[in-house]
Structure formats: C-alpha cells, structure tokens
C-alpha cells in the first residue's frame, strides 16, 4: 500500500495544536512521590560526629571535615551532591537522625565546585 503523502503534514499540524509536553520550570513543578529522595539536610546541633554516614556511603560522596561549633572543633559531613546516588543509606545509619534526605531537587549549578556542600550549607 502506498504511503499517504499528507501524513507528515497532518502530524505537524497535530503537534502545533497539541498541549506542550514540557512544564514551565520552576513556576510549575511535578508533584513528588512520598518516597522521593532529594538533597540532604544536616542538623549540626545534633550531629555526634560518628562518621557512620561517610563510612556507609557507596559512592564516596561524604567527607568528614573540621567545623568550629559552640562546643569546640568537631568533624561533620561535607557532601558532594554531584556524586550522590540518593540511596538514603546515610540517613538510615545516622544514630540521631540529624542527616535526612529532603524533597528538594533544585541543585543545578553552573560551577561544579558548588556541588560540594559544607556542613554549614547543609544545615
Ligand atoms: S544518599 Fe547514598 S550516595 Fe548520597 S550521600 Fe547518602 S549514602 Fe551517599
Ligand atoms: S550526620 Fe549522623 S551519621 Fe553522619 S557524622 Fe553526624 S551523627 Fe554521624
């Protein structure tokens, strides 16, 4: 059977009048599922510097770094979000539950160095 020569034109016209497939980000956003895992948040006040998060991380995303606090120098997690798999293991093993994955997915950056978040930036 011969191909209909008008078919491509009909397809183009259909696309012109159809609703766009993309959303206007950031004005409009997809709703997230309950188990969505996004950028980490750290409560520096309750972190006990145990390093369990850094040890469990499967992609070497967490580095323990020195931080000055009211109670003196401590080590706390610095996270390279670019390397994060959002597996949630760091949240799972954290004894005081001070490191959690949030619903935030806004972490686009122009400079790759900005993916590395010091504890103060995660707090
Ligand atoms: S979510 Fe997974 S990959 Fe990301 S920092 Fe935690 S343990 Fe590492
Ligand atoms: S964030 Fe949690 S697991 Fe990581 S060092 Fe602090 S207390 Fe330990």
Coordinates of N, CA, C and O and ligand atoms in Angstrom, one line a residue:
X1 N 0.8 -1.2 0.0 CA 0.0 0.0 0.0 C 0.9 1.3 0.0 O 1.9 1.3 0.7
X2 N 0.6 2.2 -0.8 CA 1.4 3.5 -0.9 C 1.2 4.3 0.3 O 0.1 4.4 0.9
X3 N 2.3 5.0 0.7 CA 2.3 5.8 1.9 C 1.4 7.1 1.6 O 1.5 7.6 0.5
X4 N 0.7 7.6 2.6 CA -0.1 8.8 2.4 C 0.8 10.0 2.5 O 1.4 10.3 3.5
X5 N 1.0 10.7 1.4 CA 2.0 11.9 1.4 C 1.5 13.0 2.3 O 2.4 13.8 2.7
X6 N 0.3 13.0 2.7 CA -0.2 14.1 3.6 C 0.1 13.8 5.0 O -0.1 14.7 5.9
X7 N 0.5 12.5 5.3 CA 0.6 12.1 6.8 C 1.6 13.0 7.5 O 1.3 13.4 8.7
X8 N 2.8 13.3 7.0 CA 3.7 14.1 7.8 C 3.1 15.5 8.1 O 3.3 16.1 9.2
X9 N 2.4 16.1 7.1 CA 1.8 17.4 7.3 C 0.8 17.3 8.4 O 0.7 18.2 9.3
X10 N 0.0 16.3 8.4 CA -1.1 16.1 9.4 C -0.4 16.0 10.8 O -0.9 16.6 11.8
X11 N 0.7 15.2 10.9 CA 1.4 15.1 12.2 C 1.9 16.4 12.7 O 1.8 16.7 13.9
X12 N 2.5 17.2 11.8 CA 3.0 18.5 12.2 C 1.9 19.4 12.7 O 2.0 20.0 13.7
X13 N 0.7 19.4 12.0 CA -0.4 20.2 12.4 C -0.9 19.8 13.8 O -1.3 20.6 14.6
X14 N -1.0 18.4 14.0 CA -1.4 17.9 15.3 C -0.5 18.4 16.4 O -1.0 18.8 17.5
X15 N 0.8 18.4 16.2 CA 1.8 18.9 17.2 C 1.6 20.3 17.5 O 1.8 20.8 18.6
X16 N 1.3 21.1 16.5 CA 1.1 22.6 16.7 C 0.0 22.9 17.6 O 0.1 23.7 18.5
X17 N -1.1 22.1 17.4 CA -2.3 22.4 18.3 C -2.3 21.6 19.6 O -3.2 21.9 20.5
X18 N -1.4 20.7 19.8 CA -1.5 19.9 21.0 C -0.8 20.6 22.1 O -0.1 21.6 21.9
X19 N -1.2 20.2 23.4 CA -0.6 20.9 24.6 C 0.9 20.5 24.6 O 1.3 19.5 24.2
X20 N 1.7 21.5 25.2 CA 3.1 21.1 25.3 C 3.4 20.0 26.2 O 2.6 19.8 27.2
X21 N 4.4 19.2 26.0 CA 4.8 18.0 26.8 C 5.6 18.5 28.0 O 5.6 17.8 29.0
X22 N 6.3 19.6 27.9 CA 7.1 20.0 29.0 C 6.4 21.0 29.9 O 5.4 21.6 29.5
X23 N 7.0 21.2 31.1 CA 6.4 22.1 32.1 C 7.2 23.4 32.2 O 8.4 23.3 31.9
X24 N 6.6 24.5 32.6 CA 7.4 25.7 32.8 C 8.1 25.7 34.1 O 7.4 26.1 35.1
X25 N 9.3 25.2 34.2 CA 10.0 25.1 35.4 C 10.8 26.4 35.6 O 11.3 27.0 34.6
X26 N 10.8 27.0 36.8 CA 10.4 26.5 38.1 C 9.0 26.9 38.5 O 8.5 26.5 39.6
X27 N 8.2 27.6 37.6 CA 6.9 28.1 38.0 C 6.0 26.9 38.3 O 5.2 26.9 39.2
X28 N 6.0 25.9 37.4 CA 5.2 24.7 37.6 C 6.1 23.5 37.9 O 7.2 23.4 37.3
X29 N 5.7 22.7 38.8 CA 6.5 21.6 39.2 C 5.7 20.3 39.3 O 4.6 20.3 39.6
X30 N 6.4 19.2 39.0 CA 5.8 17.9 39.2 C 5.5 17.6 40.7 O 6.3 18.1 41.5
X31 N 4.5 17.0 41.0 CA 4.3 16.6 42.4 C 5.2 15.3 42.6 O 5.4 14.5 41.7
X32 N 5.7 15.3 43.8 CA 6.7 14.2 44.1 C 6.0 13.1 44.9 O 5.1 13.3 45.6
X33 N 6.6 11.9 44.7 CA 6.0 10.8 45.5 C 6.5 10.9 46.9 O 7.5 11.5 47.2
X34 N 5.8 10.2 47.8 CA 6.1 10.2 49.2 C 7.6 9.7 49.5 O 8.2 10.2 50.4
X35 N 8.0 8.8 48.7 CA 9.4 8.2 49.0 C 10.5 8.9 48.1 O 11.6 8.4 48.0
X36 N 10.2 10.1 47.6 CA 11.2 10.8 46.8 C 12.4 11.2 47.7 O 12.1 11.6 48.8
X37 N 13.6 11.0 47.2 CA 14.8 11.4 48.0 C 15.5 12.5 47.2 O 16.0 12.3 46.1
X38 N 15.7 13.6 47.9 CA 16.4 14.8 47.3 C 17.6 15.2 48.1 O 18.1 14.4 48.9
X39 N 18.0 16.4 47.9 CA 19.2 16.9 48.6 C 19.2 16.8 50.1 O 18.2 17.0 50.7
X40 N 20.3 16.4 50.7 CA 20.5 16.2 52.1 C 20.4 17.4 52.9 O 20.8 18.5 52.5
X41 N 19.9 17.3 54.1 CA 19.9 18.3 55.1 C 20.5 17.8 56.4 O 20.3 16.7 56.8
X42 N 21.3 18.7 57.0 CA 22.0 18.3 58.2 C 21.7 19.2 59.4 O 21.6 20.4 59.2
X43 N 21.4 18.6 60.6 CA 21.2 19.4 61.8 C 22.5 19.3 62.5 O 22.8 18.3 63.2
X44 N 23.3 20.4 62.4 CA 24.6 20.4 63.0 C 24.5 20.3 64.5 O 25.5 19.8 65.2
X45 N 23.4 20.8 65.1 CA 23.3 20.8 66.6 C 23.3 19.4 67.2 O 23.7 19.1 68.3
X46 N 22.7 18.4 66.4 CA 22.6 17.1 66.9 C 23.5 16.1 66.3 O 23.5 14.9 66.7
X47 N 24.3 16.5 65.4 CA 25.3 15.6 64.8 C 26.4 15.2 65.9 O 26.9 16.1 66.5
X48 N 26.6 13.9 66.0 CA 27.6 13.4 67.0 C 29.0 13.1 66.4 O 29.8 12.4 67.1
X49 N 29.2 13.5 65.2 CA 30.5 13.3 64.5 C 30.9 11.8 64.5 O 32.1 11.6 64.6
X50 N 30.0 10.9 64.3 CA 30.4 9.5 64.4 C 31.0 9.0 63.1 O 31.6 7.9 63.0
X51 N 30.8 9.7 62.0 CA 31.3 9.3 60.6 C 30.5 8.1 60.0 O 31.0 7.6 59.0
X52 N 29.5 7.6 60.7 CA 28.8 6.4 60.1 C 28.3 6.7 58.7 O 28.3 5.9 57.8
X53 N 27.8 8.0 58.4 CA 27.3 8.3 57.1 C 28.4 8.2 56.1 O 28.2 7.7 55.0
X54 N 29.6 8.7 56.4 CA 30.7 8.7 55.5 C 31.1 7.3 55.2 O 31.5 6.9 54.0
X55 N 31.1 6.4 56.2 CA 31.6 5.0 56.0 C 30.6 4.2 55.2 O 31.0 3.4 54.4
X56 N 29.3 4.5 55.3 CA 28.3 3.6 54.6 C 28.1 4.1 53.2 O 27.7 3.3 52.3
X57 N 28.5 5.3 52.9 CA 28.2 5.9 51.5 C 28.8 5.1 50.4 O 30.1 4.9 50.4
X58 N 28.1 4.5 49.5 CA 28.6 3.6 48.5 C 29.4 4.3 47.4 O 30.1 3.7 46.6
X59 N 29.3 5.7 47.3 CA 29.9 6.4 46.2 C 30.9 7.4 46.7 O 31.2 8.4 46.0
X60 N 31.4 7.3 47.9 CA 32.4 8.2 48.5 C 32.0 9.7 48.3 O 32.8 10.5 47.9
X61 N 30.7 9.9 48.6 CA 30.2 11.2 48.4 C 30.4 12.1 49.7 O 30.4 13.3 49.5
X62 N 30.6 11.5 50.8 CA 30.7 12.2 52.1 C 32.2 12.2 52.6 O 32.8 11.2 52.6
X63 N 32.6 13.5 52.9 CA 33.9 13.6 53.5 C 33.7 14.3 54.9 O 33.0 15.3 55.0
X64 N 34.3 13.8 55.9 CA 34.2 14.4 57.2 C 35.2 15.6 57.3 O 36.4 15.4 57.0
X65 N 34.7 16.8 57.6 CA 35.5 18.0 57.6 C 35.5 18.6 59.0 O 34.5 18.5 59.7
X66 N 36.5 19.4 59.3 CA 36.5 20.2 60.5 C 35.5 21.3 60.5 O 35.4 22.0 59.5
X67 N 34.9 21.5 61.7 CA 33.9 22.6 61.8 C 34.1 23.2 63.2 O 34.2 22.4 64.2
X68 N 34.0 24.5 63.3 CA 34.0 25.2 64.6 C 32.6 25.3 65.1 O 31.8 25.9 64.4
X69 N 32.3 24.8 66.3 CA 31.0 24.9 66.9 C 31.1 25.6 68.2 O 32.2 25.8 68.7
X70 N 29.9 25.9 68.8 CA 29.9 26.5 70.2 C 30.7 25.6 71.2 O 31.2 26.0 72.2
X71 N 30.6 24.3 70.9 CA 31.2 23.3 71.8 C 32.7 22.9 71.4 O 33.1 21.8 71.7
X72 N 33.3 23.7 70.6 CA 34.6 23.5 70.1 C 34.7 22.8 68.7 O 33.6 22.7 68.0
X73 N 35.9 22.4 68.3 CA 36.0 21.8 67.0 C 35.4 20.4 66.9 O 35.6 19.6 67.8
X74 N 34.7 20.1 65.8 CA 34.1 18.8 65.6 C 34.3 18.5 64.1 O 34.7 19.3 63.3
X75 N 34.1 17.2 63.8 CA 34.1 16.8 62.3 C 32.6 16.5 61.9 O 31.9 15.9 62.7
X76 N 32.2 17.0 60.8 CA 30.9 16.8 60.3 C 30.9 16.5 58.8 O 31.9 16.8 58.1
X77 N 29.8 15.9 58.3 CA 29.8 15.6 56.8 C 29.8 16.7 55.9 O 29.0 17.7 56.0
X78 N 30.6 16.7 54.9 CA 30.6 17.6 53.7 C 30.1 16.7 52.6 O 30.6 15.5 52.4
X79 N 29.1 17.1 51.8 CA 28.6 16.2 50.8 C 28.7 16.8 49.4 O 28.4 17.9 49.1
X80 N 29.3 15.9 48.5 CA 29.4 16.3 47.1 C 28.1 15.8 46.4 O 28.0 14.7 46.0
X81 N 27.1 16.7 46.3 CA 25.8 16.3 45.7 C 25.9 15.7 44.3 O 25.1 14.9 43.9
X82 N 26.9 16.2 43.6 CA 27.1 15.7 42.2 C 27.3 14.2 42.2 O 27.0 13.5 41.3
X83 N 27.9 13.6 43.3 CA 28.2 12.2 43.3 C 27.1 11.4 44.0 O 27.2 10.2 44.0
X84 N 26.2 12.1 44.6 CA 25.2 11.4 45.4 C 24.2 10.5 44.6 O 23.7 11.0 43.5
X85 N 24.0 9.3 45.1 CA 23.0 8.4 44.4 C 21.6 8.5 45.0 O 20.7 7.8 44.5
X86 N 21.5 9.3 46.0 CA 20.2 9.4 46.7 C 19.7 8.1 47.2 O 18.5 7.8 47.1
X87 N 20.6 7.2 47.6 CA 20.2 5.9 48.1 C 19.6 5.9 49.5 O 18.9 5.0 49.8
X88 N 19.9 6.9 50.3 CA 19.3 7.0 51.6 C 20.0 6.3 52.7 O 19.6 6.3 53.8
X89 N 21.1 5.6 52.4 CA 21.8 4.8 53.4 C 22.4 5.7 54.5 O 22.4 5.3 55.7
X90 N 22.9 6.9 54.1 CA 23.4 7.8 55.2 C 22.4 8.2 56.2 O 22.6 8.2 57.4
X91 N 21.2 8.5 55.7 CA 20.0 8.8 56.6 C 19.7 7.6 57.5 O 19.4 7.7 58.7
X92 N 19.7 6.4 56.9 CA 19.3 5.2 57.6 C 20.3 4.9 58.8 O 19.8 4.5 59.8
X93 N 21.6 5.1 58.6 CA 22.5 4.8 59.6 C 22.8 5.9 60.6 O 23.4 5.6 61.7
X94 N 22.3 7.1 60.4 CA 22.7 8.2 61.3 C 22.0 8.0 62.6 O 20.7 8.0 62.7
X95 N 22.7 7.8 63.7 CA 22.1 7.5 65.0 C 21.1 8.5 65.5 O 20.0 8.2 65.9
X96 N 21.5 9.8 65.5 CA 20.5 10.8 66.0 C 19.5 11.3 64.9 O 18.7 12.2 65.1
X97 N 19.6 10.7 63.7 CA 18.7 11.1 62.6 C 18.8 12.6 62.3 O 17.8 13.3 62.0
X98 N 20.1 13.1 62.3 CA 20.3 14.5 62.0 C 20.6 14.7 60.5 O 20.7 15.9 60.1
X99 N 20.8 13.7 59.8 CA 21.1 13.8 58.4 C 19.9 13.2 57.6 O 19.7 12.0 57.8
X100 N 19.2 14.0 56.9 CA 18.0 13.4 56.2 C 18.0 13.9 54.7 O 18.6 14.9 54.4
X101 N 17.3 13.1 53.9 CA 17.2 13.5 52.5 C 15.8 14.2 52.4 O 14.8 13.7 52.9
X102 N 15.9 15.4 51.8 CA 14.7 16.2 51.7 C 14.0 16.0 50.3 O 14.4 15.2 49.5
X103 N 13.0 16.8 50.1 CA 12.3 16.7 48.8 C 12.9 17.6 47.8 O 12.3 17.8 46.7
X104 N 13.9 18.3 48.1 CA 14.5 19.3 47.2 C 15.3 18.7 46.1 O 16.1 17.9 46.3
X105 N 15.0 19.2 44.9 CA 15.7 18.7 43.7 C 16.3 19.9 42.9 O 16.7 19.7 41.8
X106 N 16.3 21.1 43.6 CA 16.8 22.2 42.9 C 18.3 22.4 43.2 O 18.7 23.1 44.1
X107 N 19.1 21.7 42.5 CA 20.6 21.8 42.8 C 21.4 21.9 41.5 O 22.5 21.6 41.4
X108 N 20.7 22.5 40.5 CA 21.5 22.8 39.2 C 22.5 23.9 39.5 O 22.2 24.8 40.3
X109 N 23.7 23.8 39.0 CA 24.8 24.8 39.2 C 25.5 25.0 37.9 O 25.6 24.1 37.0
X110 N 26.1 26.2 37.7 CA 27.0 26.4 36.6 C 28.4 26.0 36.9 O 29.2 25.7 35.9
X111 N 28.8 26.0 38.1 CA 30.2 25.6 38.5 C 30.1 24.3 39.3 O 29.5 24.3 40.4
X112 N 30.8 23.3 38.8 CA 30.8 22.0 39.5 C 31.2 22.1 41.0 O 30.8 21.3 41.8
X113 N 32.1 23.0 41.3 CA 32.6 23.1 42.7 C 31.5 23.4 43.6 O 31.6 23.2 44.8
X114 N 30.4 24.0 43.1 CA 29.3 24.4 44.0 C 28.5 23.2 44.4 O 27.6 23.3 45.2
X115 N 28.7 22.0 43.9 CA 28.0 20.8 44.3 C 28.5 20.3 45.6 O 27.9 19.5 46.3
X116 N 29.7 20.8 46.0 CA 30.3 20.3 47.3 C 29.7 21.2 48.4 O 30.0 22.4 48.4
X117 N 29.0 20.6 49.3 CA 28.3 21.4 50.3 C 28.9 21.1 51.7 O 28.9 20.0 52.2
X118 N 29.5 22.2 52.3 CA 30.0 22.1 53.6 C 28.9 21.9 54.6 O 27.7 22.2 54.3
X119 N 29.2 21.4 55.8 CA 28.1 21.2 56.8 C 27.3 22.4 57.1 O 26.0 22.3 57.2
X120 N 27.9 23.6 57.1 CA 27.1 24.8 57.4 C 26.1 25.0 56.2 O 25.0 25.6 56.5
X121 N 26.4 24.6 55.0 CA 25.5 24.9 53.9 C 24.4 23.8 53.9 O 23.3 24.1 53.2
X122 N 24.6 22.7 54.6 CA 23.5 21.7 54.6 C 22.6 21.9 55.8 O 21.6 21.2 55.9
X123 N 23.0 22.8 56.7 CA 22.3 22.9 58.0 C 21.0 23.8 57.8 O 21.0 24.7 57.0
Ligands
LIG1 S1 22.3 9.2 49.8 FE1 23.6 7.5 49.4 S2 25.1 8.2 47.9 FE2 24.1 10.0 48.7 S3 25.4 10.7 50.4 FE3 23.9 9.3 51.3 S4 24.8 7.3 51.3 FE4 26.0 8.6 49.9
LIG2 S1 25.4 13.1 60.2 FE1 24.8 11.4 61.5 S2 25.9 9.6 60.8 FE2 26.9 11.5 60.0 S3 28.5 12.0 61.5 FE3 26.7 13.2 62.1 S4 25.6 11.9 63.5 FE4 27.1 10.5 62.5

